[in-house]
Tab-separated table of N, CA and C in Angstrom:
chain	number	residue	atom	x	y	z
A	1	MET	N	-11.242	-23.327	3.979
A	1	MET	CA	-10.266	-23.141	2.943
A	1	MET	C	-9.627	-21.882	2.982
A	2	PRO	N	-8.184	-22.018	3.136
A	2	PRO	CA	-7.560	-20.869	3.346
A	2	PRO	C	-7.298	-20.079	2.136
A	3	LEU	N	-6.615	-18.892	2.072
A	3	LEU	CA	-6.321	-18.089	1.013
A	3	LEU	C	-4.587	-18.050	0.862
A	4	ARG	N	-4.441	-18.058	-0.466
A	4	ARG	CA	-2.873	-17.756	-0.628
A	4	ARG	C	-2.572	-16.419	-0.734
A	5	ILE	N	-1.966	-15.734	-0.255
A	5	ILE	CA	-1.432	-14.399	-0.033
A	5	ILE	C	0.112	-14.058	-0.518
A	6	GLU	N	0.058	-13.603	-1.684
A	6	GLU	CA	1.447	-13.000	-2.035
A	6	GLU	C	1.567	-11.592	-2.106
A	7	ILE	N	2.712	-10.866	-1.166
A	7	ILE	CA	2.862	-9.280	-1.521
A	7	ILE	C	4.291	-9.511	-2.502
A	8	VAL	N	4.404	-8.578	-3.172
A	8	VAL	CA	5.893	-8.669	-4.082
A	8	VAL	C	6.115	-7.038	-4.286
A	9	SER	N	7.074	-6.828	-4.024
A	9	SER	CA	7.748	-5.456	-4.472
A	9	SER	C	8.737	-5.376	-5.539
A	10	PRO	N	9.324	-4.328	-5.993
A	10	PRO	CA	10.292	-4.548	-7.277
A	10	PRO	C	11.414	-4.956	-6.293
A	11	GLU	N	11.636	-4.967	-4.826
A	11	GLU	CA	12.645	-5.304	-4.451
A	11	GLU	C	12.936	-6.670	-3.768
A	12	LYS	N	11.673	-7.240	-3.381
A	12	LYS	CA	11.690	-8.618	-2.955
A	12	LYS	C	10.379	-9.178	-2.734
A	13	ARG	N	10.117	-10.511	-2.372
A	13	ARG	CA	8.766	-10.993	-2.107
A	13	ARG	C	8.856	-10.973	-0.504
A	14	LEU	N	7.898	-10.287	-0.123
A	14	LEU	CA	7.633	-10.110	1.337
A	14	LEU	C	6.901	-11.082	1.903
A	15	VAL	N	5.792	-11.508	1.420
A	15	VAL	CA	4.609	-12.553	1.927
A	15	VAL	C	4.316	-13.464	0.780
A	16	ASP	N	4.255	-15.032	1.068
A	16	ASP	CA	4.039	-15.803	0.324
A	16	ASP	C	3.348	-17.089	1.517
A	17	ARG	N	2.173	-16.734	1.755
A	17	ARG	CA	1.512	-17.814	2.798
A	17	ARG	C	-0.083	-17.920	2.757
A	18	GLN	N	-0.508	-18.542	3.832
A	18	GLN	CA	-2.134	-19.069	3.803
A	18	GLN	C	-2.598	-17.949	4.917
A	19	VAL	N	-3.720	-17.526	4.535
A	19	VAL	CA	-4.391	-16.451	5.712
A	19	VAL	C	-5.696	-16.788	5.270
A	20	ASP	N	-6.641	-16.537	6.261
A	20	ASP	CA	-8.130	-16.630	6.216
A	20	ASP	C	-8.568	-15.553	5.328
A	21	MET	N	-7.861	-14.172	5.299
A	21	MET	CA	-8.507	-13.142	4.589
A	21	MET	C	-7.481	-12.135	4.676
A	22	ALA	N	-7.471	-11.284	3.766
A	22	ALA	CA	-6.572	-9.851	3.402
A	22	ALA	C	-7.680	-8.748	3.251
A	23	VAL	N	-7.006	-7.576	3.863
A	23	VAL	CA	-7.753	-6.482	3.677
A	23	VAL	C	-6.975	-5.671	3.020
A	24	VAL	N	-7.241	-5.151	1.628
A	24	VAL	CA	-6.172	-4.418	0.827
A	24	VAL	C	-6.960	-3.065	0.371
A	25	PRO	N	-5.864	-2.163	0.226
A	25	PRO	CA	-6.251	-0.624	0.126
A	25	PRO	C	-6.448	-0.263	-1.561
A	26	GLY	N	-7.867	-0.675	-1.826
A	26	GLY	CA	-8.209	-0.188	-3.151
A	26	GLY	C	-8.142	1.251	-3.626
A	27	MET	N	-8.324	1.509	-4.803
A	27	MET	CA	-8.439	3.045	-5.203
A	27	MET	C	-9.832	3.799	-4.494
A	28	GLU	N	-10.568	2.849	-4.636
A	28	GLU	CA	-11.720	3.327	-4.306
A	28	GLU	C	-12.664	2.807	-2.846
A	29	GLY	N	-11.639	2.415	-2.145
A	29	GLY	CA	-11.930	1.896	-0.534
A	29	GLY	C	-11.195	0.689	-0.609
A	30	ASP	N	-11.406	0.207	0.965
A	30	ASP	CA	-10.764	-1.307	1.238
A	30	ASP	C	-11.711	-2.423	0.654
A	31	ILE	N	-10.835	-3.334	0.150
A	31	ILE	CA	-11.674	-4.611	0.021
A	31	ILE	C	-11.022	-5.799	0.383
A	32	ALA	N	-11.965	-6.704	1.218
A	32	ALA	CA	-11.416	-8.146	1.370
A	32	ALA	C	-11.078	-8.868	0.353
A	33	ALA	N	-10.044	-9.859	0.538
A	33	ALA	CA	-9.652	-10.770	-0.297
A	33	ALA	C	-9.887	-12.151	0.363
A	34	MET	N	-11.118	-12.943	0.161
A	34	MET	CA	-11.462	-14.223	1.034
A	34	MET	C	-11.437	-15.247	-0.154
A	35	PRO	N	-11.476	-16.566	0.546
A	35	PRO	CA	-11.697	-17.507	-0.209
A	35	PRO	C	-12.894	-17.609	-0.809
A	36	GLU	N	-13.046	-18.140	-2.145
A	36	GLU	CA	-14.010	-18.139	-2.870
A	36	GLU	C	-14.529	-17.029	-3.405
A	37	ARG	N	-13.914	-15.950	-3.631
A	37	ARG	CA	-14.323	-14.972	-3.893
A	37	ARG	C	-14.572	-14.708	-5.622
A	38	ALA	N	-15.205	-14.018	-6.307
A	38	ALA	CA	-15.246	-13.829	-7.626
A	38	ALA	C	-13.918	-13.127	-8.190
A	39	PRO	N	-13.210	-13.518	-9.040
A	39	PRO	CA	-12.181	-12.711	-9.457
A	39	PRO	C	-12.355	-11.192	-9.809
A	40	LEU	N	-11.119	-10.581	-9.316
A	40	LEU	CA	-10.894	-9.106	-9.361
A	40	LEU	C	-9.582	-8.930	-9.624
A	41	MET	N	-9.328	-7.891	-10.161
A	41	MET	CA	-8.098	-7.046	-10.458
A	41	MET	C	-8.247	-5.703	-10.208
A	42	LEU	N	-7.634	-5.100	-9.216
A	42	LEU	CA	-7.792	-3.468	-8.817
A	42	LEU	C	-6.640	-2.626	-8.643
A	43	GLN	N	-6.734	-1.795	-8.790
A	43	GLN	CA	-5.596	-0.921	-8.506
A	43	GLN	C	-5.264	-0.642	-6.890
A	44	LEU	N	-4.199	-0.501	-6.385
A	44	LEU	CA	-4.058	0.067	-4.955
A	44	LEU	C	-3.779	1.441	-4.818
A	45	ARG	N	-4.250	2.279	-3.807
A	45	ARG	CA	-3.629	3.376	-3.293
A	45	ARG	C	-2.522	2.971	-2.200
A	46	GLY	N	-1.838	3.888	-1.712
A	46	GLY	CA	-0.941	3.745	-0.682
A	46	GLY	C	-1.746	3.370	0.665
A	47	GLY	N	-1.742	2.473	1.452
A	47	GLY	CA	-2.505	2.308	2.501
A	47	GLY	C	-1.941	0.803	3.088
A	48	VAL	N	-2.495	0.177	4.130
A	48	VAL	CA	-2.020	-0.860	4.731
A	48	VAL	C	-2.801	-2.173	4.355
A	49	VAL	N	-2.020	-3.219	4.204
A	49	VAL	CA	-2.960	-4.644	3.721
A	49	VAL	C	-2.584	-5.144	5.211
A	50	ALA	N	-3.881	-5.689	5.514
A	50	ALA	CA	-3.837	-6.470	7.107
A	50	ALA	C	-4.354	-7.702	6.689
A	51	LEU	N	-3.426	-8.836	7.371
A	51	LEU	CA	-3.753	-10.427	7.162
A	51	LEU	C	-4.401	-10.997	8.551
A	52	TYR	N	-5.215	-11.433	7.995
A	52	TYR	CA	-6.023	-12.281	9.192
A	52	TYR	C	-5.920	-13.822	9.211
A	53	GLU	N	-6.299	-14.059	10.245
A	53	GLU	CA	-6.180	-15.470	10.661
A	53	GLU	C	-7.472	-15.498	11.565
A	54	GLY	N	-8.547	-16.005	11.351
A	54	GLY	CA	-9.366	-16.259	12.058
A	54	GLY	C	-10.204	-14.428	12.201
A	55	ASP	N	-10.207	-14.202	13.194
A	55	ASP	CA	-10.854	-12.800	13.274
A	55	ASP	C	-9.651	-11.744	13.902
A	56	LYS	N	-8.545	-12.346	13.956
A	56	LYS	CA	-7.540	-11.377	14.346
A	56	LYS	C	-6.515	-11.069	13.290
A	57	ILE	N	-6.136	-9.811	13.429
A	57	ILE	CA	-4.927	-9.255	12.307
A	57	ILE	C	-3.620	-9.922	12.773
A	58	VAL	N	-2.953	-10.787	11.989
A	58	VAL	CA	-1.563	-11.254	12.423
A	58	VAL	C	-0.359	-10.594	12.011
A	59	ASP	N	-0.743	-9.770	10.854
A	59	ASP	CA	0.435	-9.072	10.130
A	59	ASP	C	-0.246	-7.914	9.466
A	60	ARG	N	0.555	-6.864	9.381
A	60	ARG	CA	-0.279	-5.338	8.429
A	60	ARG	C	1.329	-5.236	7.736
A	61	TYR	N	1.398	-4.690	6.574
A	61	TYR	CA	1.961	-4.246	5.640
A	61	TYR	C	1.549	-2.839	5.091
A	62	PHE	N	2.408	-2.067	4.969
A	62	PHE	CA	2.180	-0.886	4.129
A	62	PHE	C	2.263	-1.110	2.563
A	63	VAL	N	1.542	-0.759	1.832
A	63	VAL	CA	2.037	-0.857	0.386
A	63	VAL	C	1.976	0.472	-0.428
A	64	GLY	N	2.695	1.175	-1.260
A	64	GLY	CA	2.683	2.573	-1.814
A	64	GLY	C	2.167	2.478	-3.175
A	65	GLY	N	0.881	1.811	-3.310
A	65	GLY	CA	0.252	1.770	-4.683
A	65	GLY	C	0.669	0.320	-5.231
A	66	GLY	N	0.078	0.020	-6.328
A	66	GLY	CA	0.378	-1.176	-7.219
A	66	GLY	C	-0.957	-1.866	-7.557
A	67	PHE	N	-0.995	-3.179	-7.626
A	67	PHE	CA	-2.213	-3.772	-8.246
A	67	PHE	C	-2.674	-5.125	-7.447
A	68	ALA	N	-3.555	-5.423	-7.281
A	68	ALA	CA	-4.263	-6.956	-6.595
A	68	ALA	C	-4.605	-7.821	-7.367
A	69	ASP	N	-4.490	-8.781	-7.587
A	69	ASP	CA	-5.098	-10.067	-8.439
A	69	ASP	C	-5.971	-10.684	-7.548
A	70	MET	N	-6.972	-10.912	-7.411
A	70	MET	CA	-7.840	-11.736	-6.321
A	70	MET	C	-8.517	-13.044	-7.095
A	71	GLY	N	-8.986	-13.954	-6.433
A	71	GLY	CA	-9.659	-15.009	-6.993
A	71	GLY	C	-9.953	-15.954	-5.670
A	72	ALA	N	-10.587	-16.872	-6.470
A	72	ALA	CA	-11.182	-17.957	-5.070
A	72	ALA	C	-10.144	-18.335	-4.217
A	73	GLU	N	-9.069	-18.672	-4.590
A	73	GLU	CA	-7.854	-19.062	-3.603
A	73	GLU	C	-6.707	-18.401	-3.418
A	74	HIS	N	-6.575	-17.407	-4.109
A	74	HIS	CA	-5.404	-16.566	-4.010
A	74	HIS	C	-5.732	-15.068	-4.077
A	75	CYS	N	-4.783	-14.220	-3.423
A	75	CYS	CA	-4.676	-12.897	-3.867
A	75	CYS	C	-3.183	-12.326	-3.898
A	76	THR	N	-2.696	-11.781	-4.903
A	76	THR	CA	-1.293	-11.431	-5.312
A	76	THR	C	-1.517	-9.872	-5.342
A	77	ILE	N	-0.422	-9.112	-4.632
A	77	ILE	CA	-0.241	-7.744	-4.476
A	77	ILE	C	1.093	-7.617	-5.017
A	78	LEU	N	0.991	-6.948	-5.978
A	78	LEU	CA	2.351	-6.600	-6.993
A	78	LEU	C	2.298	-4.955	-6.608
A	79	ALA	N	2.887	-4.596	-5.538
A	79	ALA	CA	2.989	-3.273	-4.771
A	79	ALA	C	4.156	-2.622	-5.474
A	80	ASP	N	4.008	-1.287	-5.553
A	80	ASP	CA	4.975	-0.616	-5.875
A	80	ASP	C	6.153	-0.423	-4.980
A	81	SER	N	6.075	-0.284	-3.733
A	81	SER	CA	6.815	-0.397	-2.510
A	81	SER	C	6.074	-1.333	-1.374
A	82	ALA	N	6.713	-1.638	-0.302
A	82	ALA	CA	5.705	-2.526	0.407
A	82	ALA	C	6.815	-2.638	1.770
A	83	GLN	N	6.525	-2.709	2.940
A	83	GLN	CA	6.898	-2.660	3.994
A	83	GLN	C	6.121	-3.296	5.087
A	84	LEU	N	7.006	-3.869	6.090
A	84	LEU	CA	6.214	-4.298	7.409
A	84	LEU	C	5.898	-3.109	8.184
A	85	MET	N	4.650	-3.027	8.790
A	85	MET	CA	4.074	-1.838	9.371
A	85	MET	C	5.441	-1.510	10.399
A	86	SER	N	5.817	-2.525	11.321
A	86	SER	CA	6.803	-2.403	12.083
A	86	SER	C	7.896	-1.713	11.673
A	87	GLU	N	8.625	-1.574	10.518
A	87	GLU	CA	9.618	-1.153	9.879
A	87	GLU	C	9.624	0.315	9.636
A	88	LEU	N	8.303	0.779	9.410
A	88	LEU	CA	8.300	2.091	9.235
A	88	LEU	C	8.685	3.196	10.288
A	89	SER	N	8.973	4.328	9.599
A	89	SER	CA	9.466	5.482	10.779
A	89	SER	C	8.702	6.777	10.048
A	90	ALA	N	7.985	7.170	11.072
A	90	ALA	CA	7.497	8.606	11.104
A	90	ALA	C	8.341	9.613	10.705
A	91	ASP	N	9.699	9.762	11.339
A	91	ASP	CA	10.159	10.699	10.800
A	91	ASP	C	10.964	10.542	9.639
A	92	ASP	N	11.199	9.464	9.021
A	92	ASP	CA	11.634	9.264	7.741
A	92	ASP	C	10.278	9.614	6.753
A	93	ALA	N	9.192	9.329	7.021
A	93	ALA	CA	8.113	9.517	6.111
A	93	ALA	C	7.932	11.257	6.167
A	94	ARG	N	8.291	11.854	7.502
A	94	ARG	CA	8.049	13.325	7.266
A	94	ARG	C	9.238	14.032	6.450
A	95	ASP	N	10.111	13.013	6.220
A	95	ASP	CA	11.392	13.856	5.693
A	95	ASP	C	11.046	13.766	3.984
A	96	ARG	N	10.446	12.354	3.900
A	96	ARG	CA	10.223	12.363	2.501
A	96	ARG	C	9.113	13.431	2.089
A	97	LEU	N	7.933	13.466	2.825
A	97	LEU	CA	7.291	14.508	2.325
A	97	LEU	C	7.367	15.937	2.503
A	98	ARG	N	8.730	16.212	3.495
A	98	ARG	CA	8.910	17.603	3.125
A	98	ARG	C	9.898	17.870	1.668
A	99	ASP	N	10.552	16.816	1.406
A	99	ASP	CA	11.273	16.936	-0.048
A	99	ASP	C	10.264	16.826	-0.956
A	100	LEU	N	9.321	16.107	-1.041
A	100	LEU	CA	8.311	16.218	-2.078
A	100	LEU	C	7.456	17.412	-2.215
A	101	GLU	N	7.290	17.897	-1.087
A	101	GLU	CA	6.314	18.965	-1.196
A	101	GLU	C	7.264	20.098	-1.638
A	102	THR	N	8.636	20.228	-1.556
A	102	THR	CA	9.611	21.041	-1.898
A	102	THR	C	9.823	21.284	-3.563
A	103	THR	N	9.937	19.887	-3.806
A	103	THR	CA	9.913	19.388	-5.312
A	103	THR	C	8.804	19.894	-5.920
A	104	TRP	N	7.541	19.595	-5.339
A	104	TRP	CA	6.279	19.907	-6.136
A	104	TRP	C	6.223	21.647	-6.321
A	105	ALA	N	6.673	22.313	-5.198
A	105	ALA	CA	6.478	24.001	-5.618
A	105	ALA	C	7.575	24.042	-6.722
A	106	GLN	N	8.613	23.589	-7.145
A	106	GLN	CA	9.547	23.634	-7.983
A	106	GLN	C	9.292	23.370	-9.466
A	107	ILE	N	8.124	22.849	-9.467
A	107	ILE	CA	8.171	22.116	-11.210
A	107	ILE	C	7.124	23.293	-11.789
A	108	GLU	N	7.397	23.076	-13.039
A	108	GLU	CA	6.622	23.953	-13.944
A	108	GLU	C	5.156	23.742	-14.087
A	109	PRO	N	4.393	24.694	-14.021
A	109	PRO	CA	2.664	24.613	-13.679
A	109	PRO	C	2.207	23.584	-15.037
A	110	ASN	N	2.893	23.660	-16.009
A	110	ASN	CA	2.415	22.963	-17.240
A	110	ASN	C	2.775	21.456	-17.291
A	111	ASP	N	4.023	20.918	-16.257
A	111	ASP	CA	4.582	19.547	-16.380
A	111	ASP	C	3.201	18.750	-15.523
A	112	THR	N	2.455	18.431	-16.526
A	112	THR	CA	1.519	17.616	-15.894
A	112	THR	C	1.718	16.066	-15.355
A	113	ASP	N	2.734	15.721	-16.425
A	113	ASP	CA	3.251	14.536	-15.742
A	113	ASP	C	3.847	14.321	-14.347
A	114	ALA	N	4.610	15.391	-14.451
A	114	ALA	CA	5.392	15.484	-13.003
A	114	ALA	C	4.365	15.606	-11.808
A	115	HIS	N	3.245	16.542	-12.246
A	115	HIS	CA	2.454	16.853	-11.029
A	115	HIS	C	1.690	15.725	-10.718
A	116	ASP	N	1.344	14.792	-11.771
A	116	ASP	CA	0.657	13.379	-11.322
A	116	ASP	C	1.501	12.365	-10.722
A	117	ARG	N	2.900	12.293	-10.976
A	117	ARG	CA	3.854	11.450	-10.339
A	117	ARG	C	3.868	11.701	-8.740
A	118	LEU	N	4.319	13.201	-8.691
A	118	LEU	CA	4.483	13.837	-7.550
A	118	LEU	C	3.043	13.473	-6.725
A	119	SER	N	1.878	13.863	-7.129
A	119	SER	CA	0.666	13.809	-6.547
A	119	SER	C	0.620	12.409	-5.440
A	120	ARG	N	0.613	11.291	-6.650
A	120	ARG	CA	0.572	10.100	-6.117
A	120	ARG	C	1.567	9.570	-5.027
A	121	GLU	N	2.878	10.390	-5.479
A	121	GLU	CA	3.871	10.056	-4.083
A	121	GLU	C	3.648	10.750	-2.870
A	122	ILE	N	3.028	11.962	-2.879
A	122	ILE	CA	2.579	12.965	-1.722
A	122	ILE	C	1.431	12.139	-1.225
A	123	GLN	N	0.315	11.590	-1.898
A	123	GLN	CA	-0.739	10.924	-1.373
A	123	GLN	C	-0.186	9.506	-0.334
A	124	SER	N	0.603	8.729	-1.009
A	124	SER	CA	1.104	7.968	-0.268
A	124	SER	C	2.007	7.873	0.839
A	125	VAL	N	2.708	9.015	0.840
A	125	VAL	CA	3.518	9.543	2.032
A	125	VAL	C	2.339	9.586	2.815
A	126	ARG	N	1.540	10.610	2.624
A	126	ARG	CA	0.384	11.113	3.891
A	126	ARG	C	-0.234	9.685	4.222
A	127	ALA	N	-0.471	8.843	3.679
A	127	ALA	CA	-1.198	7.554	3.802
A	127	ALA	C	-0.280	6.738	4.839
A	128	GLU	N	1.274	6.719	4.546
A	128	GLU	CA	2.163	6.203	5.488
A	128	GLU	C	1.847	6.845	6.667
A	129	LEU	N	2.204	8.169	6.957
A	129	LEU	CA	2.209	8.876	7.962
A	129	LEU	C	0.955	8.572	8.840
A	130	GLU	N	0.057	8.504	8.212
A	130	GLU	CA	-1.670	8.073	9.137
A	130	GLU	C	-1.503	7.059	9.437
A	131	ALA	N	-0.727	5.872	8.751
A	131	ALA	CA	-0.976	4.601	9.076
A	131	ALA	C	-0.011	4.359	10.511
A	132	VAL	N	1.240	5.023	10.335
A	132	VAL	CA	2.027	4.948	11.560
A	132	VAL	C	1.667	5.702	12.533
A	133	GLU	N	1.102	6.770	12.725
A	133	GLU	CA	0.744	7.809	13.856
A	133	GLU	C	-0.395	8.003	13.882
A	134	GLY	N	-1.469	7.817	12.852
A	134	GLY	CA	-2.901	7.840	13.367
A	134	GLY	C	-3.524	9.167	12.371
A	135	PRO	N	-4.782	9.403	11.959
A	135	PRO	CA	-5.103	10.492	11.460
A	135	PRO	C	-4.685	11.907	11.682
A	136	ALA	N	-4.600	12.004	12.925
A	136	ALA	CA	-4.171	13.420	13.297
A	136	ALA	C	-2.894	13.964	13.142
A	137	SER	N	-2.150	13.161	12.811
A	137	SER	CA	-0.644	13.565	12.555
A	137	SER	C	-0.505	14.070	10.832
A	138	VAL	N	-1.267	14.225	10.150
A	138	VAL	CA	-1.039	14.569	8.906
A	138	VAL	C	-1.763	15.907	8.543
């Protein structure tokens, strides 16, 4: 029995198809969505969603956080941002990381909301760089 996977970002629906399994980047580690699993709702960190047919990865998407709703027959990912891995650019990610770090250095020490928001964005861009280039690039 296949699993219906949907990946939706604010811009568009990227995926709506049947797969055998999807591995998603949860805040506390990667977790597999498979047919007949118990229902689960989890928060996502920036990372790679791998879609499987049989034991082979057929597609990989980078999500910049969000939520996943898993059930016995479905996995719906509501991503803050999402892209096919093949569309990512390490140069663009490095530029965004540099801009975020510059902004980080300019915010007031007592602005906890800005620190929290920027911290999540920096973590997501670092995860994107690691996904594109491998662990040694960050």
